[in-house]
Amino acid sequence: MKNKKYFFVFIVAISLIITLYMVFQEKEIKRDSMNKEPNITTVERTVEERRVEVNIDERFEIDRDQLAFETNKEGQLQATYILTNNVQKEEKRIMYAIIEEDISPLMMEINGEKTRYHIFTVPKQGEVKVDFTLSGLPKGKHVVYIYSEKYIDNKTFDELEKVQSQKIFAHSYFSLYVQNNNNNNNLAKFEDSFKPVTKIEESHEGDMISLFLYKDQELSTEVSSIEEKKYYLLINNYLEFELKGHLYLFSDYNAEKLEQILVPANSKAVLPVNLENHKAKESIRFILLGEPTEKPDTPFPVRLMHNSMRIPIK
């Protein structure tokens, strides 16, 4: 029987994300010049595994099955973020967080440093444990999202590696009740209205990328870098239910709210977006946080997330 004096750390089930990335690298095999056979191009296939876990101490537990937690009386939540890699190279990861229906900066404290996001190095084979503290949240019940993605090195000349880095993204979420009476922070509440988006065709099978940015309404040219003001966002909702969603633009790693939309089930839908006032210096990413319009029979709050690649600013 476990000693109750020690903290029992559990893994939030929904936040366990295992992503497999297939990295394809082309290599030219040059034959001896005396050999009359032509050059041969082969494709090497490598499986990369990235595992993300959020561990929250039982001191903060309300109901594990409902992903429900609460802060201490000072309004703080302490947890551990664990990243495990089995990849080809050491890599840098960025970690940040938001509250649903709010774009206020959510400050995270790691190793005494309190800021909007943190960058750390993960070995190519092994794990990193990051202890973090959330504080300063408005009193009440919230849904908290923890994100991590690969840091993109713009000095990398390997275009294939850049594209793969743009796709690498992980998220976790949980319900958090903040019980700090001394906190005067308030949410930037949004209007409770959602705009329907038009279905253009049936969705295709789901992938880790489900938001795509195009230059034209005909969806003929996908955007590789941001240089204009107006684009068209293709939403691939491959799920079998309608989504009520909050669409965010992450300028670098700061959230900007764009739209509140209703996305039909099993649909590909298009939404015009205006990036005239974006504040990004290096890159952007779209994230759609959604929940079913008809609540499913589950003990925990169901949230679905669609995301785009991280797109550089030209």
PDB file of C-alpha atoms in Angstrom, residues 60 68-77 134-144 175-183:
ATOM      1  CA  PHE A  60      -4.946  19.318  -7.334  1.00  0.00           C
ATOM      2  CA  ALA A  68     -11.120  18.087 -13.487  1.00  0.00           C
ATOM      3  CA  PHE A  69      -8.526  19.809 -11.303  1.00  0.00           C
ATOM      4  CA  GLU A  70      -8.296  22.859  -9.064  1.00  0.00           C
ATOM      5  CA  THR A  71      -5.591  25.254  -7.969  1.00  0.00           C
ATOM      6  CA  ASN A  72      -4.437  25.697  -4.395  1.00  0.00           C
ATOM      7  CA  LYS A  73      -5.771  28.622  -2.355  1.00  0.00           C
ATOM      8  CA  GLU A  74      -3.095  30.867  -3.844  1.00  0.00           C
ATOM      9  CA  GLY A  75      -4.439  30.168  -7.337  1.00  0.00           C
ATOM     10  CA  GLN A  76      -1.476  28.022  -8.417  1.00  0.00           C
ATOM     11  CA  LEU A  77      -1.307  24.696 -10.241  1.00  0.00           C
ATOM     12  CA  LEU A 134       0.425  28.159 -13.684  1.00  0.00           C
ATOM     13  CA  SER A 135      -0.723  31.188 -11.684  1.00  0.00           C
ATOM     14  CA  GLY A 136      -2.503  34.494 -12.088  1.00  0.00           C
ATOM     15  CA  LEU A 137      -5.556  32.941 -13.750  1.00  0.00           C
ATOM     16  CA  PRO A 138      -9.006  34.514 -13.296  1.00  0.00           C
ATOM     17  CA  LYS A 139     -11.164  32.912 -10.631  1.00  0.00           C
ATOM     18  CA  GLY A 140     -13.637  30.314 -11.887  1.00  0.00           C
ATOM     19  CA  LYS A 141     -13.729  27.243 -14.105  1.00  0.00           C
ATOM     20  CA  HIS A 142     -11.635  27.140 -17.277  1.00  0.00           C
ATOM     21  CA  VAL A 143     -10.345  24.742 -19.914  1.00  0.00           C
ATOM     22  CA  VAL A 144      -6.552  25.000 -20.123  1.00  0.00           C
ATOM     23  CA  SER A 175     -10.538  21.507 -16.786  1.00  0.00           C
ATOM     24  CA  LEU A 176      -9.217  23.771 -14.031  1.00  0.00           C
ATOM     25  CA  TYR A 177     -11.091  25.528 -11.230  1.00  0.00           C
ATOM     26  CA  VAL A 178      -9.194  28.581  -9.976  1.00  0.00           C
ATOM     27  CA  GLN A 179      -9.996  29.398  -6.343  1.00  0.00           C
ATOM     28  CA  ASN A 180      -7.906  32.502  -5.783  1.00  0.00           C
ATOM     29  CA  ASN A 181     -10.065  35.277  -4.310  1.00  0.00           C
ATOM     30  CA  ASN A 182      -7.269  37.862  -4.512  1.00  0.00           C
ATOM     31  CA  ASN A 183      -6.821  37.707  -8.286  1.00  0.00           C
TER      32      ASN A 183
END
